[in-house]
Amino acid sequence: MGDPTRKDPLLENIEQEDINTSSNKSKLEEDTSMAPHSTSLIISTPIHRSSSRPQLDLSGAAIQGNFEEKDPTILLPNQSDDISHLALDIGGSLIKLVYFSRHEDRSTADKRKKSLKERLGVFNGTRRSCPILGGRLHFVKFETRKINECLDFIYSKQLHRGACILNQLHGLLSSTDPRGWSSEAQVNENAIIKATGGGAYKFADIFKERLGVSIEKEEEMNSLVSGANFLLKAIRHEAFTHMEGQKKFVQIDQNDLFPYLLVNIGSGVSIIKVDGDGNYERISGTNVGGGTYWGLGRLLTKCKSFDELLELSQRGDNREVDMLVGDIYGGLDYSKIGLSASTIASSFGKAISENKELEDYRPEDISLSLLRMISYNIGQIAYLNALRFGLKRIFFGGFFIRGHAYTMDTISFAVHFWSKGEAKAMFLRHEGFLGALGAFMSYEKHGLDDLMAHHFVERFPMGAPCVGGKIHGPPLGDLSDKASIIIDFDLDILCSLKNRDRVLSCSHCQTDLDNHWDHPHYRSGKTEIAKISWMEKFVQKGTEIIAPVPMAPPGTTGLGGFERPSSKGETLRSDDAALNVGVLHLVPTLEVFPLLANPKTYEPNTIDLSDHGELEYWFTVLSEHLSDLVDKAVASEGGTDDARRRGDAFARAFSAHLARLMEEPAAYGKLGLANLLELREECLREFQFLDAYRTIKQRENEASLAVLPDLLMELDSMSEESRLLALIEGVLAANIFDWGSRACVELYHKGTIIEIYRMSRTKMRRPWRVDDFDVFKKRMIGSGDGKPVPHKRALLFVDNSGADVVLGMLPLARELLRRGTEVVLVANSLPALNDVTAIELPEIVAEAAKHCDVLRKAAEAGGLLMDAMLNIQDASRINSSSVPLMVVENGCGSPCIDFRQVSSELAAAAKDADLIILEGMGRALHTNFNARFRCDTLKLAMVKNQRLAEKLVNGNIYDCVCRYEPAH
Ligand SMILES: Nc1ncnc2c1ncn2[C@@H]1O[C@H](COP(=O)(O)OP(=O)(O)O)[C@@H](O)[C@H]1O
Ligand SMILES: CC(C)(COP(=O)(O)O)[C@@H](O)C(=O)NCCC(=O)O
Ligand SMILES: [Mn+2]
């Protein structure tokens, strides 16, 4: 140990190949027989950053127009340095790919925000001077032996193009081949893709030949470590423990992360002590790893795939193969040293004592025995290494783990057992992508290093719809129009369908194309690849929901209960990386809401969906609401055939997601009701339903605006005290207009908007179920002689369109303005159900202002009227003595709000706020009911669900909540 000249076989091949590139083809395939010995490769310098990346000027606007249709992932002009969007980790077993796709341009909205910020008088000096651009990080994997699929994928998504846009540009202009294919090798001459893993050496030529790009090699350990550090610091629910079938997310304190032990279980195993960023040492390793399980397993069971092997283990009984203590001690425990009769004395040991051949053993038993042997061994070695350096935390990564409950339980058990509970085994959700992420991070100037958890929103993988129960493929925009994709083919589907469902055949000779790269007609450009649009495929196929995830039957194992596998299930979850980790949406403008009393302990969700009963209930609620939602969505798009098809596809995809989450609720991190409600909205957007309730919202806005003048007159005739009560009543009553609630939707079928509103108002008898009105009133108007100081700025988190905002929140805003309180109306950035959005609000305010001087002056002062009528105006022209009324977007597209991730505008507006009003069930009950803020907070909502009413406030449907909490 410690001899720097000796090398671990896992590393040795790679290092030598670096020197002797001419022999690199055969090198990795040979030489696996060396005994393990660790190497001390000490690297404590900062992460190496290559300078060979081309610095490209992307200002060719005309050229961008040319391939815009064909290639939506191409970056827009003048956005230089945002081209590092693909990195690979090509391992012995699997190729891991991390790629980045940009968000669409939002420059108009940005301008509006800029002028708003000027009005708010907020300049955010701490923000990065060169903002990194928003986008999505995607995670995909392929088997290394099927490298062609990976090349297809890269090509179909044109990911290699980002590596050298100028070259590509030139190539496309000069190429006569419609695919630009024959000239690919020349056009990308200087293009570089970062890659790590042995395959970065082994397959460099293939990448050059097929995609015309050069591989720039990143050191493997370095990549693993920087990938792990990034995940542990930036992704909220990344690490978790897994004991006896129970998954528990671990909150990692960024400032208390190091040192830790990283055990990457790939084909082989690397054990790395990590002391800081770029500061690590590979202290050990073992050649008994994932490749061993898969390789030996394949030989012994004749399984055709890793998953098949893993699935077999689920039905295995290792006692048939393993020699137990009881087998040696005649059925007795060896209690003196703490070994029970059922403890494994020798893995596979039974095979020596019996006169049996391989065929006499069940493959299931062999697979389980092998899986246990290897997992347990790795757990033990990991612990011993942790012990050497006094490390308590061990993070396990690598695709051997494959999110498999039994594997994780076994490793955890070993660590727990040998360390007597001192050390903790933790797993990473992006287990196998550490190296690829590290390679991705190594691109220059991507600026990802200092990103924080609040900059990432993990979304359910939504790249495309569900084919055969899997969510796959490019977004709808790319493919809905078949005419625009005549020459291309849908490789995402090809990849996802594996060999079950080929979609490619050559139109020239009708041959099925297993490997189109080698097909002569493909090369010569003669073929038109027959393509089935994913939409048709999807609609045809129906939905085969993913197989259940293995879950532990509760309480099957006690400690030391290693006799029986703790986490077996009937089938194995599909090994589809896209469904095991979400897509990370990078939104650099998101911020933590500055008024949260304690951001570290803040938990947005009120309902804990780890309670299975709750989960089941809310899944049923959402499923039952689905057909009504689809009707609305389809109608909002004119009820065309296309809209119907999309509606159908949406329903299937959403149901598939629900089913997937029902099986593994923590698949994408901790699951709360807010995530489910957001998932529904995201899913709608994915199928191009941009605002399903558009017409309903318009209709309700118009009807409400028509009665607003009367309401304002009525309010103005009241005393201050009664007016305040009437205003709060008004907000609560109008919150009944909620198209997300089953009960309310039924009501709407029975009466008009005005009838329902009247009925709701008459039911507003105090005391409400939660009634802090008197305390609020005291703060607002005082109780004795002295008048309280009005709030300086109030943030009103508005909810639904129509009566809710027009007859509820706007009159309340008006009252505050009258008292000299600045009002910021905070609305959704994107539509969700019938919630009003920040884009829609200025126009509604402008309409309301026609009947109200207070609103008009304040809206003028806030620049709102200008915004609504003239779009963007120079802030300096607005000169009014009135306190301003402003509109700010919250950064969400959901009926709920997570205050850990809000728009930077909202964060900026919050700085001077001393009152926040959260309105509606989503924002005040489902989320934030228990949240505490550093300023006065009023939570107002009508509970429109019986079960929630019972659970939360011990009441009934249509009860009201008026919760006032003075500054914390
Ligand atoms: N679909 C799969 N095909 C092959 N191996 C898989 C698969 N899923 C998980 N594995 C396991 O993951 C191991 C590879 O893990 P990985 O972290 O990708 O390492 P490497 O970089 O060495 O390929 C395999 O040896 C096998 O044990
Ligand atoms: C989606 C909602 C949170 C919207 O409520 P809001 O915030 O508009 O008051 C709410 O309608 C809801 O929880 N609906 C599902 C429960 C049900 O249909 O009973
Ligand atoms: Mn709502």
Short mmCIF file of N, CA and C and ligand atoms in Angstrom, two decimals, residues 617-618 621-622 625 673 677 680 735-744 799-800 804 833-835 895-896 919-924 926 941-942 944-946 948 957, ligand 2:
data_model
loop_
_atom_site.label_atom_id
_atom_site.label_comp_id
_atom_site.label_asym_id
_atom_site.label_seq_id
_atom_site.Cartn_x
_atom_site.Cartn_y
_atom_site.Cartn_z
N TYR A 617 -54.61 8.87 -1.01
CA TYR A 617 -55.77 9.77 -1.11
C TYR A 617 -55.53 10.84 -2.18
N TRP A 618 -54.39 11.50 -2.12
CA TRP A 618 -54.15 12.61 -3.06
C TRP A 618 -53.95 12.11 -4.48
N VAL A 621 -57.42 11.76 -5.69
CA VAL A 621 -58.02 13.07 -5.98
C VAL A 621 -57.54 13.56 -7.34
N LEU A 622 -56.24 13.47 -7.56
CA LEU A 622 -55.70 13.97 -8.83
C LEU A 622 -56.16 13.12 -10.00
N HIS A 625 -59.71 13.93 -10.97
CA HIS A 625 -59.87 15.26 -11.56
C HIS A 625 -59.40 15.30 -13.02
N LEU A 673 -47.25 17.25 -1.47
CA LEU A 673 -48.41 17.50 -2.31
C LEU A 673 -48.12 18.60 -3.33
N LEU A 677 -48.90 18.63 -7.41
CA LEU A 677 -49.70 19.66 -8.10
C LEU A 677 -48.86 20.35 -9.17
N ARG A 680 -48.46 18.14 -12.32
CA ARG A 680 -49.60 18.20 -13.24
C ARG A 680 -49.45 19.39 -14.19
N ASN A 735 -62.49 33.03 -2.48
CA ASN A 735 -61.54 31.93 -2.70
C ASN A 735 -62.27 30.63 -3.08
N ILE A 736 -63.58 30.71 -3.09
CA ILE A 736 -64.36 29.54 -3.52
C ILE A 736 -64.21 29.28 -5.02
N PHE A 737 -63.73 30.29 -5.74
CA PHE A 737 -63.59 30.11 -7.19
C PHE A 737 -62.29 29.39 -7.53
N ASP A 738 -62.35 28.13 -7.36
CA ASP A 738 -61.14 27.32 -7.47
C ASP A 738 -61.46 26.10 -8.35
N TRP A 739 -60.90 26.13 -9.54
CA TRP A 739 -61.19 25.04 -10.47
C TRP A 739 -60.36 23.79 -10.21
N GLY A 740 -59.60 23.84 -9.14
CA GLY A 740 -58.80 22.66 -8.80
C GLY A 740 -59.51 21.79 -7.79
N SER A 741 -60.60 22.28 -7.26
CA SER A 741 -61.29 21.52 -6.22
C SER A 741 -62.52 20.85 -6.81
N ARG A 742 -62.61 19.57 -6.58
CA ARG A 742 -63.73 18.78 -7.11
C ARG A 742 -65.06 19.34 -6.64
N ALA A 743 -65.12 19.60 -5.34
CA ALA A 743 -66.37 20.07 -4.75
C ALA A 743 -66.79 21.39 -5.39
N CYS A 744 -65.82 22.28 -5.59
CA CYS A 744 -66.16 23.59 -6.16
C CYS A 744 -66.61 23.46 -7.60
N ASP A 799 -54.20 34.51 -5.65
CA ASP A 799 -54.45 33.12 -6.05
C ASP A 799 -55.24 33.08 -7.36
N ASN A 800 -56.54 32.92 -7.26
CA ASN A 800 -57.31 32.64 -8.48
C ASN A 800 -57.72 33.89 -9.23
N ASP A 804 -61.93 35.94 -7.08
CA ASP A 804 -60.90 35.80 -6.05
C ASP A 804 -59.97 37.01 -6.05
N LEU A 833 -53.78 25.91 -13.05
CA LEU A 833 -55.23 25.90 -12.89
C LEU A 833 -55.80 27.27 -13.30
N ASN A 834 -56.67 27.83 -12.42
CA ASN A 834 -57.23 29.13 -12.79
C ASN A 834 -56.54 30.27 -12.05
N ASP A 835 -55.32 30.04 -11.60
CA ASP A 835 -54.60 31.10 -10.90
C ASP A 835 -54.26 32.23 -11.85
N PRO A 895 -49.92 25.76 -8.13
CA PRO A 895 -50.85 26.42 -7.21
C PRO A 895 -50.26 26.63 -5.82
N CYS A 896 -49.07 26.11 -5.59
CA CYS A 896 -48.43 26.22 -4.28
C CYS A 896 -47.19 27.09 -4.40
N GLU A 919 -52.71 33.93 0.19
CA GLU A 919 -54.11 33.63 -0.03
C GLU A 919 -54.29 32.31 -0.77
N GLY A 920 -55.30 31.57 -0.38
CA GLY A 920 -55.69 30.35 -1.10
C GLY A 920 -55.13 29.09 -0.46
N MET A 921 -55.77 28.01 -0.86
CA MET A 921 -55.43 26.71 -0.28
C MET A 921 -54.00 26.28 -0.63
N GLY A 922 -53.64 26.50 -1.88
CA GLY A 922 -52.32 26.03 -2.33
C GLY A 922 -51.20 26.72 -1.59
N ARG A 923 -51.29 28.06 -1.51
CA ARG A 923 -50.18 28.84 -0.94
C ARG A 923 -50.22 28.96 0.57
N ALA A 924 -51.45 28.87 1.15
CA ALA A 924 -51.54 29.09 2.59
C ALA A 924 -51.85 27.82 3.39
N HIS A 926 -51.88 23.99 1.78
CA HIS A 926 -51.04 22.86 1.34
C HIS A 926 -49.57 23.16 1.57
N ALA A 941 -57.60 31.49 3.65
CA ALA A 941 -58.02 30.49 2.67
C ALA A 941 -59.35 29.86 3.07
N MET A 942 -60.06 29.45 2.05
CA MET A 942 -61.23 28.62 2.31
C MET A 942 -60.79 27.17 2.07
N LYS A 944 -61.37 23.82 0.75
CA LYS A 944 -62.36 23.28 -0.20
C LYS A 944 -62.24 21.78 -0.39
N ASN A 945 -61.82 21.14 0.67
CA ASN A 945 -61.67 19.69 0.63
C ASN A 945 -61.97 19.16 2.03
N GLN A 946 -62.91 18.23 2.12
CA GLN A 946 -63.38 17.76 3.42
C GLN A 946 -62.27 17.13 4.24
N LEU A 948 -59.05 17.50 4.08
CA LEU A 948 -58.05 18.47 4.54
C LEU A 948 -58.61 19.28 5.70
N ILE A 957 -65.56 21.00 5.11
CA ILE A 957 -65.37 21.67 3.82
C ILE A 957 -66.07 23.04 3.86
C1 LIG B 2 -55.41 22.84 -6.34
C2 LIG B 2 -55.83 23.63 -5.12
C3 LIG B 2 -54.69 23.66 -4.13
C4 LIG B 2 -56.14 25.06 -5.54
O1 LIG B 2 -56.65 25.79 -4.46
P1 LIG B 2 -56.44 27.39 -4.30
O2 LIG B 2 -55.00 27.60 -3.99
O3 LIG B 2 -56.86 28.00 -5.57
O4 LIG B 2 -57.30 27.81 -3.17
C5 LIG B 2 -57.09 23.01 -4.48
O5 LIG B 2 -58.13 23.13 -5.33
C6 LIG B 2 -56.93 21.54 -4.13
O6 LIG B 2 -56.27 21.17 -3.22
N1 LIG B 2 -57.62 20.69 -4.89
C7 LIG B 2 -57.62 19.27 -4.76
C8 LIG B 2 -58.57 18.81 -3.70
C9 LIG B 2 -59.98 18.50 -4.14
O7 LIG B 2 -60.29 18.44 -5.33
O8 LIG B 2 -60.77 18.30 -3.24
#
